[in-house]
Coordinates of N, CA and C in Angstrom, one line a residue:
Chain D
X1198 N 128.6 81.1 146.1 CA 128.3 81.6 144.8 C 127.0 82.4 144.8
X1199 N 126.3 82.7 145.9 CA 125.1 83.4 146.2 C 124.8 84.4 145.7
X1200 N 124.5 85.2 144.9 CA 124.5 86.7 144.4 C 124.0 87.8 146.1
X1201 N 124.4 88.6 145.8 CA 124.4 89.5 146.7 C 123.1 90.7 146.4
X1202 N 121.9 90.9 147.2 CA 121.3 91.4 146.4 C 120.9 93.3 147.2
X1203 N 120.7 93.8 146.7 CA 121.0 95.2 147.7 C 119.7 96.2 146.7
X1204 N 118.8 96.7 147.7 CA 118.6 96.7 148.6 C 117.8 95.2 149.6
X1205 N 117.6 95.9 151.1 CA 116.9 94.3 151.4 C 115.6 94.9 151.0
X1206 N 115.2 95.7 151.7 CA 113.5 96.2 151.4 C 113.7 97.3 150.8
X1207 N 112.7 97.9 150.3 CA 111.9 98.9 149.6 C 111.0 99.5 149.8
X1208 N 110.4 100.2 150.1 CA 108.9 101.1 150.5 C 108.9 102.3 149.3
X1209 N 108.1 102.3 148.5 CA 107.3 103.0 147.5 C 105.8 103.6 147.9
X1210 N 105.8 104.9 147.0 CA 104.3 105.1 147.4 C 103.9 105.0 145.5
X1211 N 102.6 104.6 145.2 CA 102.4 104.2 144.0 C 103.3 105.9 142.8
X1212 N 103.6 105.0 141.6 CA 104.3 105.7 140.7 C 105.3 106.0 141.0
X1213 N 106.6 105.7 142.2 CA 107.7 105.9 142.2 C 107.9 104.9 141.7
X1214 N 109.7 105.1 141.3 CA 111.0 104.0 140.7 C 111.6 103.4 142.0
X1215 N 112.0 102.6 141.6 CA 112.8 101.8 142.2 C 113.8 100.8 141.5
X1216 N 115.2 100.8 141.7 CA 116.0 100.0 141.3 C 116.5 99.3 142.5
X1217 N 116.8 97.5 142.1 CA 117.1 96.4 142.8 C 118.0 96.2 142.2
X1218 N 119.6 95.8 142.8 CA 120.6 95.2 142.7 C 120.5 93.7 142.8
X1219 N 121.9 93.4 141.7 CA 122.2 91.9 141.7 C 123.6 92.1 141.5
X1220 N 124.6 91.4 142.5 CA 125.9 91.5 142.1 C 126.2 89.5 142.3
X1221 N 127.3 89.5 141.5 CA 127.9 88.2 141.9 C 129.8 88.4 141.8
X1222 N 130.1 87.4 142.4 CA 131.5 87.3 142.6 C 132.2 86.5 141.5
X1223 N 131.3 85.5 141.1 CA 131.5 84.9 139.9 C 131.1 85.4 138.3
X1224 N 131.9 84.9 137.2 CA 131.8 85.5 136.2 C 130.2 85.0 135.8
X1225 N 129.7 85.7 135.0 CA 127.8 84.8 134.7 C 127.4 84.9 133.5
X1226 N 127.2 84.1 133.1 CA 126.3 83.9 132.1 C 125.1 84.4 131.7
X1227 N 124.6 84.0 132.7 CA 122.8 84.6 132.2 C 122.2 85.3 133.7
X1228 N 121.2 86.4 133.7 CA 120.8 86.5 134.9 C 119.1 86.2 135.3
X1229 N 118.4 85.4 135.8 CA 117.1 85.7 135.7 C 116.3 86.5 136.7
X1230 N 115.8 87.4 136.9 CA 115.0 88.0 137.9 C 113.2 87.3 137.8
X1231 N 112.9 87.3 138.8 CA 111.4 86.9 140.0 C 110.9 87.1 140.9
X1232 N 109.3 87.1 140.6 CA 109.3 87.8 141.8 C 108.6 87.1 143.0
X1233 N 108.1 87.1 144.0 CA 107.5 86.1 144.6 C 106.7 87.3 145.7
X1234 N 105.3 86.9 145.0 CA 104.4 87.8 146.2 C 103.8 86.3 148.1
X1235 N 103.9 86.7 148.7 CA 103.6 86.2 150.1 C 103.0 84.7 150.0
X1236 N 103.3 83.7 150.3 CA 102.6 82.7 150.0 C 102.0 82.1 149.0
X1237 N 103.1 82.7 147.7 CA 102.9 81.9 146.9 C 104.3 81.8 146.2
X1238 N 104.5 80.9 144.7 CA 105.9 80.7 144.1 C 106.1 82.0 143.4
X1239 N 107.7 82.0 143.4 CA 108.2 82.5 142.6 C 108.1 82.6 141.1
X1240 N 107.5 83.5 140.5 CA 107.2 83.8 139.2 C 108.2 84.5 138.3
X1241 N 109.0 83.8 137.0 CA 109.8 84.1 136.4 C 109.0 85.5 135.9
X1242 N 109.9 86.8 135.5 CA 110.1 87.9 134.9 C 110.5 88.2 133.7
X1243 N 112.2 88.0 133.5 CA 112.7 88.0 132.9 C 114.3 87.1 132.4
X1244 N 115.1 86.9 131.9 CA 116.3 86.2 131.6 C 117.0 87.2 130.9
X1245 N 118.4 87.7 131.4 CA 119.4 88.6 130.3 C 120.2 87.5 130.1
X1246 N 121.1 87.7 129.0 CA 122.4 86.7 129.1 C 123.3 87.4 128.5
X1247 N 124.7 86.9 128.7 CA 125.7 88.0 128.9 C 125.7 88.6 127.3
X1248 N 126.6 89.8 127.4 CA 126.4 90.8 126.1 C 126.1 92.5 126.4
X1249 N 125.5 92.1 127.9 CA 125.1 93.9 128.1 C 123.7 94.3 127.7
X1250 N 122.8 93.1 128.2 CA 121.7 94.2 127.1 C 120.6 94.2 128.3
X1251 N 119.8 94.4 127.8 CA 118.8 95.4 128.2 C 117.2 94.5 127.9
X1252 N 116.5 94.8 128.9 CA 115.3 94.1 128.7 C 114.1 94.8 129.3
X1253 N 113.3 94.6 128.4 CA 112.0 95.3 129.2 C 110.6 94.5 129.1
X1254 N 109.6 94.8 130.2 CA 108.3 94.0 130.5 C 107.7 94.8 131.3
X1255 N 106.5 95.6 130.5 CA 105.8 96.5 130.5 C 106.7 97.1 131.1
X1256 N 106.6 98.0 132.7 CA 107.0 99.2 132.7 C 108.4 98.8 134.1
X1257 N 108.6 97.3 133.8 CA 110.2 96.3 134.5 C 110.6 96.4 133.3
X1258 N 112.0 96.9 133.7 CA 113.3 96.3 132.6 C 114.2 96.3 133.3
X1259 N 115.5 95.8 132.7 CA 116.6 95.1 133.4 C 117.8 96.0 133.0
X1260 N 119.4 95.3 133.1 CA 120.1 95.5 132.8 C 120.6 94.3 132.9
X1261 N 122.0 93.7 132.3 CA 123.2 93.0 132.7 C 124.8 93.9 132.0
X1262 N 125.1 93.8 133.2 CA 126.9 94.8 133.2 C 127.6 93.2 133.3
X1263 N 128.0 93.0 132.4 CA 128.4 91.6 132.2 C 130.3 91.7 133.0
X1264 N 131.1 92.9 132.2 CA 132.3 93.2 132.8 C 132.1 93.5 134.6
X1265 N 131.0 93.8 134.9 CA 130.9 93.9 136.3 C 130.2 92.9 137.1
X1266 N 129.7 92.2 136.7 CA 129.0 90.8 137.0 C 128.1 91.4 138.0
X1267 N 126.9 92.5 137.1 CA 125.9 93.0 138.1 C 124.8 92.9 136.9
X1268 N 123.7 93.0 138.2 CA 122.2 92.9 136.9 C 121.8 94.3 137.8
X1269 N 120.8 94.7 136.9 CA 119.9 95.9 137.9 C 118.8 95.8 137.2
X1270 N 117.4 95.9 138.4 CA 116.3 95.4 137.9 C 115.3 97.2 138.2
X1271 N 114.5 97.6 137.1 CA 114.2 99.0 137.1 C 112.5 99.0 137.3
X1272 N 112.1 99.2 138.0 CA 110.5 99.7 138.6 C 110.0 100.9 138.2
X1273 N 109.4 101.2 137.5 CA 109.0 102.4 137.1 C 107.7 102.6 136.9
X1274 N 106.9 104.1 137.8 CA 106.1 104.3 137.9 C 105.3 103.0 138.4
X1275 N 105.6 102.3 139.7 CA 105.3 101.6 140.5 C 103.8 101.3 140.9
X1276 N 103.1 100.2 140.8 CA 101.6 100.1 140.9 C 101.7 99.1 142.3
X1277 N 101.0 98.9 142.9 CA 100.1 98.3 144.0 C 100.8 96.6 143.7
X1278 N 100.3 96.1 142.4 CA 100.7 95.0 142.3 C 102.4 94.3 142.0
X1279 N 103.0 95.6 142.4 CA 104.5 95.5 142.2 C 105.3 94.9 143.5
X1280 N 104.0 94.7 144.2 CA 104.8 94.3 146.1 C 105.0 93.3 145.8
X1281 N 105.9 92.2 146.3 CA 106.3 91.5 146.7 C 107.8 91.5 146.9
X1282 N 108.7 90.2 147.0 CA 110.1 90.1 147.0 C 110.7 89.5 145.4
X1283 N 111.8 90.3 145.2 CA 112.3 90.4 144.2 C 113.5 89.1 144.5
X1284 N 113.6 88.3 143.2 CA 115.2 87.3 143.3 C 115.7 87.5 141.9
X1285 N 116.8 87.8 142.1 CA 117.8 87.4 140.9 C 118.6 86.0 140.9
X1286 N 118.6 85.5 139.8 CA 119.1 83.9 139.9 C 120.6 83.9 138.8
X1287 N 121.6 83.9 139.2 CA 122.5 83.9 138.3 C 123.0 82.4 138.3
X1288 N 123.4 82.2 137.0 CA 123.6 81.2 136.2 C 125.0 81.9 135.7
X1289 N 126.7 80.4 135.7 CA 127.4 80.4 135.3 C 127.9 79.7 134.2
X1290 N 129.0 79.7 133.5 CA 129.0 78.5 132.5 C 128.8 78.9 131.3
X1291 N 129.3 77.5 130.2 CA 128.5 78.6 128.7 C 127.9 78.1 128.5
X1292 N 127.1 78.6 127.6 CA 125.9 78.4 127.0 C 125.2 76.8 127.2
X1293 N 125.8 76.2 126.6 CA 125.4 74.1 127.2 C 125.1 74.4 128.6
X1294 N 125.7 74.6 129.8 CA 125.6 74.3 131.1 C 124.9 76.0 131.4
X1295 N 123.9 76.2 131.0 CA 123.0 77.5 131.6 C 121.7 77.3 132.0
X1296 N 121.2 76.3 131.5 CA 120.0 75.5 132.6 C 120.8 75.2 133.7
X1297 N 122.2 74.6 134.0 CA 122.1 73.9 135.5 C 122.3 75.0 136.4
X1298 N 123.0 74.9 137.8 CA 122.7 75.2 138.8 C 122.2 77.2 138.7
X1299 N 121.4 77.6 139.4 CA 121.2 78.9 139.3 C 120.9 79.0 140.5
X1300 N 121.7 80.1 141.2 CA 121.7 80.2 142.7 C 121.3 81.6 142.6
X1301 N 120.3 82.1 143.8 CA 119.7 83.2 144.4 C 119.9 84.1 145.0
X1302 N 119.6 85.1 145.4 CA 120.4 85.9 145.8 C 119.2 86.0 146.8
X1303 N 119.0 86.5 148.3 CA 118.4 86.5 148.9 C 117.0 87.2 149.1
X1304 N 116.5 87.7 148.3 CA 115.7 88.7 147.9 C 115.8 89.8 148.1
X1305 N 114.9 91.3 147.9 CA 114.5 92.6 148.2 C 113.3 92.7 148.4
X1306 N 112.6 92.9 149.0 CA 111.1 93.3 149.9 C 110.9 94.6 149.3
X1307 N 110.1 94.5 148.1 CA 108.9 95.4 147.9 C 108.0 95.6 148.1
X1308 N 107.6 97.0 148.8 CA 105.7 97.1 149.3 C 106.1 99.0 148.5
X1309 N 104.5 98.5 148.2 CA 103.9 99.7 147.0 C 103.1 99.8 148.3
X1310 N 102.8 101.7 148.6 CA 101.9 102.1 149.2 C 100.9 102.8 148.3
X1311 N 99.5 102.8 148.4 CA 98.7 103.8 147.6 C 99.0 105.0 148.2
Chain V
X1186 N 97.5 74.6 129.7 CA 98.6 74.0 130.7 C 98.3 74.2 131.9
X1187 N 98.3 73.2 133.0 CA 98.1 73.7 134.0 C 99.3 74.1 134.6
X1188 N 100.4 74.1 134.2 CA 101.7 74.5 135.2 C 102.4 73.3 135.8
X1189 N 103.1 73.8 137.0 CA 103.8 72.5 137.7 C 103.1 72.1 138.5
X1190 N 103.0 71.1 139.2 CA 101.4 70.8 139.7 C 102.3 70.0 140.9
X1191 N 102.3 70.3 142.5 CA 103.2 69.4 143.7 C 102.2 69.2 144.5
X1192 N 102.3 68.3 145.2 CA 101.5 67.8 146.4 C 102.0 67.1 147.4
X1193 N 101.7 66.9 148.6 CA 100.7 67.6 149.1 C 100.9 69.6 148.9
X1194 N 100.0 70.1 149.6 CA 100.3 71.9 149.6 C 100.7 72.1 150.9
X1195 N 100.1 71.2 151.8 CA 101.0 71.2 153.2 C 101.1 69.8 154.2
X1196 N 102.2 69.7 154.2 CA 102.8 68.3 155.0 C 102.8 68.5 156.9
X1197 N 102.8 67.7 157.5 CA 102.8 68.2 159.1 C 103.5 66.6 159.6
X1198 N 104.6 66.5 159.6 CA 104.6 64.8 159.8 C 106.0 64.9 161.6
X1199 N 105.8 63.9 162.1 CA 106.8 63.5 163.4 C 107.5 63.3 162.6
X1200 N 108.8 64.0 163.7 CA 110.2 63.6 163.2 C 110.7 62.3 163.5
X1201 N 111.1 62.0 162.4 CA 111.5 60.3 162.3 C 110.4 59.6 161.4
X1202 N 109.5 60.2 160.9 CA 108.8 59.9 160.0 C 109.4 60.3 158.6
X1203 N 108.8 59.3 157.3 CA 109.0 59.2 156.0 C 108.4 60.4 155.3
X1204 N 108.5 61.5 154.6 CA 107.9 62.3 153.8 C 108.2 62.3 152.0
X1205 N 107.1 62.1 151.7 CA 107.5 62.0 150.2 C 106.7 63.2 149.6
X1206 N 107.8 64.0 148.8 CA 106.5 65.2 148.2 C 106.7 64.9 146.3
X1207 N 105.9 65.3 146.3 CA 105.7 64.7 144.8 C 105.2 66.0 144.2
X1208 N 105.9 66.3 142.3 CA 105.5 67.0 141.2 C 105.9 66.5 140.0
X1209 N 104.9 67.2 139.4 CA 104.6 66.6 137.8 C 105.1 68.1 136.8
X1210 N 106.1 67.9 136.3 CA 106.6 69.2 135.7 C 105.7 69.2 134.0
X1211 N 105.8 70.7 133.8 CA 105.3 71.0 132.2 C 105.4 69.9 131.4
X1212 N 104.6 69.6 130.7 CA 104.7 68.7 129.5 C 105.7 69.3 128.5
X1213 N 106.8 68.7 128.3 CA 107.9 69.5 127.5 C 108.8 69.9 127.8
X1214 N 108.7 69.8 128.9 CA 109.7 70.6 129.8 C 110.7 69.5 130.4
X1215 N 112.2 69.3 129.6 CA 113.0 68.7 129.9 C 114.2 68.5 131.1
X1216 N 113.8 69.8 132.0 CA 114.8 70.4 133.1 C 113.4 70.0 134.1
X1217 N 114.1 69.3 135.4 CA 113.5 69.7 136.5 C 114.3 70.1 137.8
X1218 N 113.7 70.9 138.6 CA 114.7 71.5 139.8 C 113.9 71.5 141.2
X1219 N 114.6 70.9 142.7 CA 113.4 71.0 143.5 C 114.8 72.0 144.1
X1220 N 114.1 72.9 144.9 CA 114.4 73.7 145.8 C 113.8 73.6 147.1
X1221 N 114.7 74.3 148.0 CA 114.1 74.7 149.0 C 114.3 76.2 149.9
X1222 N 113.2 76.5 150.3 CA 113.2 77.9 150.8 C 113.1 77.6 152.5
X1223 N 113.8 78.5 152.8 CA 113.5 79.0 154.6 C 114.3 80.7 154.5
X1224 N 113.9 81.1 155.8 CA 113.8 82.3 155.8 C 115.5 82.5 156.4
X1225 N 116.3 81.4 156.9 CA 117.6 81.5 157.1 C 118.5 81.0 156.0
X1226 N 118.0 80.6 154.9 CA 119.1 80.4 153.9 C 118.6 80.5 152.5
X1227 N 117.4 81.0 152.4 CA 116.6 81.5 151.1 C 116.2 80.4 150.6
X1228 N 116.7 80.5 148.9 CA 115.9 79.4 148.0 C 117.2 78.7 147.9
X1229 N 117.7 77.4 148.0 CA 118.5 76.7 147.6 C 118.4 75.4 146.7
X1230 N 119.1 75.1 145.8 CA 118.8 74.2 144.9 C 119.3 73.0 145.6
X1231 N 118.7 71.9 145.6 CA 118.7 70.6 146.2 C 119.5 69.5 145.0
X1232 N 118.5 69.6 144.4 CA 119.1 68.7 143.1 C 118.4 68.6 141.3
X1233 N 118.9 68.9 140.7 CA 118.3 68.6 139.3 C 118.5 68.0 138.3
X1234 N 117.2 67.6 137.1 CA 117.3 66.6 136.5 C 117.5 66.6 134.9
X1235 N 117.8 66.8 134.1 CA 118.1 66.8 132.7 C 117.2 65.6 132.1
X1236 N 116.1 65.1 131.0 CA 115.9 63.8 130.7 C 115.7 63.3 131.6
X1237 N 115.4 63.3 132.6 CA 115.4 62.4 133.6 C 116.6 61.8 134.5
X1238 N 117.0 62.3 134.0 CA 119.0 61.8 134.6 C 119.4 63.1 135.8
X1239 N 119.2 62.4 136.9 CA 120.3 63.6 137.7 C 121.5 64.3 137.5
X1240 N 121.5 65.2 137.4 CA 122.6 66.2 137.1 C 123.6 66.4 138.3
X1241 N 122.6 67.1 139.1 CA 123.6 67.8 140.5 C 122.7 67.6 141.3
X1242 N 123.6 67.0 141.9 CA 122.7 66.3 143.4 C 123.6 67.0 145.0
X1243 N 124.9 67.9 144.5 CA 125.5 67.9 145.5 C 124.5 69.5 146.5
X1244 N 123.9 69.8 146.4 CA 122.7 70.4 147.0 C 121.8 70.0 148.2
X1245 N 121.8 68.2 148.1 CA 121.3 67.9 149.0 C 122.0 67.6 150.3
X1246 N 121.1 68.0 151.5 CA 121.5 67.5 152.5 C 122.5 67.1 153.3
X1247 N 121.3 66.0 152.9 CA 122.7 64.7 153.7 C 121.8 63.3 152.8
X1248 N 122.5 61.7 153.7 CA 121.8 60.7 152.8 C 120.4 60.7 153.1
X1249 N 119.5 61.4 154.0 CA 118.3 61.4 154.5 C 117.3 61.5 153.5
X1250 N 118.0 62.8 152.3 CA 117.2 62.8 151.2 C 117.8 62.0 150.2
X1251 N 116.4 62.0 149.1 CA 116.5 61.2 148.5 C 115.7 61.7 146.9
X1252 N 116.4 61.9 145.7 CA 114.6 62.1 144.7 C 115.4 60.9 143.3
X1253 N 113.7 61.1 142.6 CA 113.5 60.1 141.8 C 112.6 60.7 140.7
X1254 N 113.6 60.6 139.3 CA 112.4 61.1 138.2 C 112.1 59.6 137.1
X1255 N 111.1 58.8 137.8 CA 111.4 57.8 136.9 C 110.6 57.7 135.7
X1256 N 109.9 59.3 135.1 CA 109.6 59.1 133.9 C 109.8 60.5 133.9
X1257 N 109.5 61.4 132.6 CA 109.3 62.3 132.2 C 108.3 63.5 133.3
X1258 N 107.1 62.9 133.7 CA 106.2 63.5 133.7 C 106.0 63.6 135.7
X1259 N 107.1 63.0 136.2 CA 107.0 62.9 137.3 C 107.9 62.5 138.3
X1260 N 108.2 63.2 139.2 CA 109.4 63.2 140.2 C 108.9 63.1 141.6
X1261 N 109.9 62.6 142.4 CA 109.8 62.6 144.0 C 110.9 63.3 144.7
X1262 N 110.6 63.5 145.7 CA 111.6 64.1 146.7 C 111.2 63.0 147.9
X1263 N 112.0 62.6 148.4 CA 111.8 62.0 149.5 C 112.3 62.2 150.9
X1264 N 113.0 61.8 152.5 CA 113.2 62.5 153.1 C 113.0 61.6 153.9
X1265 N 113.8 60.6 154.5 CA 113.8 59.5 155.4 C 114.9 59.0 156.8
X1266 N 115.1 59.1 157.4 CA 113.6 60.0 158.6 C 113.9 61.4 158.4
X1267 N 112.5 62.5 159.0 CA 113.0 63.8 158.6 C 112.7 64.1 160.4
X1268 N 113.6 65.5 160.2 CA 113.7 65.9 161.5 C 113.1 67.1 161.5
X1269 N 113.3 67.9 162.6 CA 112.5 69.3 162.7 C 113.6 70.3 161.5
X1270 N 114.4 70.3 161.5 CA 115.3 71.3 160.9 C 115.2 71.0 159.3
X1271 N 114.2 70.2 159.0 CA 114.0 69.8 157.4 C 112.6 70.6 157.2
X1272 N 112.1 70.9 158.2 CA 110.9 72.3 158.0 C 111.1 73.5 156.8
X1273 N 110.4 73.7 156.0 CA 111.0 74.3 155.0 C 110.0 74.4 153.8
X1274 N 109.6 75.2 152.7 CA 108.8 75.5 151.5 C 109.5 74.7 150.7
X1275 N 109.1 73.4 150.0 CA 109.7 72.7 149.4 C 109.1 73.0 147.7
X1276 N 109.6 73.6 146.8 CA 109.5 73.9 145.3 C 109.8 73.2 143.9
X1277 N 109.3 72.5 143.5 CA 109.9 72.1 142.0 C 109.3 73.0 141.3
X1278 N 110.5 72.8 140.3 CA 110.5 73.6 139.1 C 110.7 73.4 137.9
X1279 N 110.1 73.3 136.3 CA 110.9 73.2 135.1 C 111.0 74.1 134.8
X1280 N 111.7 73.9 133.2 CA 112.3 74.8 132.2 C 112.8 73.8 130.9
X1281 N 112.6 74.5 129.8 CA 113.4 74.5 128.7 C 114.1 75.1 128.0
X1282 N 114.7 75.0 126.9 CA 115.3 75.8 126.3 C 114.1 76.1 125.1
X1283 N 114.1 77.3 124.8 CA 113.6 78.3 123.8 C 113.5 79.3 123.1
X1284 N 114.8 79.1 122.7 CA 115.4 80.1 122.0 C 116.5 80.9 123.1
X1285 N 115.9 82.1 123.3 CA 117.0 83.0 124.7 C 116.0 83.0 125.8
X1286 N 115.2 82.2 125.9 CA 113.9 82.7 127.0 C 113.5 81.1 127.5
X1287 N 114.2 80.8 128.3 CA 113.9 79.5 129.6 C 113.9 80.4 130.6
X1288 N 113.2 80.7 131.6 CA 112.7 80.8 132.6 C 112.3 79.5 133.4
X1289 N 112.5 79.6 134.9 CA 111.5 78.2 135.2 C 110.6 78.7 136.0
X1290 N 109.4 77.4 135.4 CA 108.0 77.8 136.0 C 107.7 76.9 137.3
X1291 N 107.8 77.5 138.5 CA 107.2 77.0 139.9 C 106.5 76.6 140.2
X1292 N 106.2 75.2 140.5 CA 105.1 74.6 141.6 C 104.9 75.9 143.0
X1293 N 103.5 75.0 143.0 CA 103.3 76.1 144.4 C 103.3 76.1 145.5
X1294 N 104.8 74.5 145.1 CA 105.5 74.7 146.8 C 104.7 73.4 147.7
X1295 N 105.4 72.9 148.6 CA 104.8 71.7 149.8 C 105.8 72.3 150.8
X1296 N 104.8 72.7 152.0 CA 104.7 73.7 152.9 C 104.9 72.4 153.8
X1297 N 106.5 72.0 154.3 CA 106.7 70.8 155.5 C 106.9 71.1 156.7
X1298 N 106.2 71.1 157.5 CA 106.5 71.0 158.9 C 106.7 69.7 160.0
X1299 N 108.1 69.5 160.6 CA 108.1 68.3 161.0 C 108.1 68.9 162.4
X1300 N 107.6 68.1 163.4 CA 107.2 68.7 164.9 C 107.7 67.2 165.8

């Protein structure tokens, strides 16, 4: 039930976009994206939950395609502090059972060049 | 707030030795989750706790591990005997519910190496 996440890496030079995939095989509920820079934890972003919508944090925002059981996470105009690895965590179930299990998708390797 | 707060930050113990790693999740924070990371199977959920009540445990291992939340404010992972292949970034984590916005917030991890 692992999400599939595409690309694996990334290379940006500062102010480019970049979009990171999340697909799952299973139907989902909610999707959360994180990021986790080198030796340290994973830092929550953001949470969509199904409906199709759209989220944004500062110049990150998301998607969820709920009929396609994909998230896509949007990088825009990219800064230095944007490197690290990206996780999407999808959550199945309804609404009661959406805290339990949330399984990861293997990351995407972002490095921002100046 | 200080956050999730785990310890040790790095473990080094012989295999066939006891390892106990220990965190204290958010005050309020009714969800706890320990994960574990390696660079061959990513982050995987081990087991978590609702109130203090194990939820899903089928994450772990084998019977080697072991966790325990026996109050609110504090959980164990345990790991009896551990072997080299239990080497791994070991993470708790809570969450609540808050309207549409639970996220969980990460400890920063017990770095185990068993040799």
């Amino acid at each position: 039930q692992q999400p599939v996440q595409s690309p694996q890496a990334v290379i940006l030079r500062e102010g480019e976009d970049a979009v990171i995939n999340c697909s799952s095989s299973k139907a989902l509920y909610s999707v959360h994206w994180y990021r986790q820079k080198h030796g340290e934890a994973p830092v929550f972003l953001m949470i969509l939950l199904k409906g199709g919508e759209q989220k944004g944090h500062e110049k990150i925002s998301a998607s969820f395609n709920e009929k396609k059981q994909q998230s896509s996470l949007y990088l825009t105009a990219s800064q230095l502090s944007y490197s690290g690895t990206y996780f999407c965590g999808t959550a199945t179930g309804d609404r009661g059972s959406t805290l339990g299990r949330l399984y990861f998708g293997r990351g995407t390797q972002l490095t921002v060049w100046p | 707030d200080a956050g999730v707060i785990q310890s040790p930050r790095h473990e080094v113990t012989e295999m066939g030795q006891e390892v106990t790693l220990r965190c204290k999740p958010i005050s309020g924070h009714d969800y706890l989750f320990w994960y574990r990371q390696t660079m061959m199977r990513g982050l995987e959920l081990l087991i978590y706790f609702n109130n203090n009540v194990p939820i899903d445990d089928s994450g772990m291992p084998e019977d080697r591990f072991s966790a325990k939340m026996p109050n609110a404010s504090f959980s164990t992972l345990k790991i009896q005997p551990s072997e080299p292949r239990d080497s791994a970034v070991y993470f708790c984590a809570s969450s609540t519910r808050t309207g549409d916005n639970y996220g969980y917030t990460f400890g920063s991890g017990t770095r185990l190496t068993v040799v």
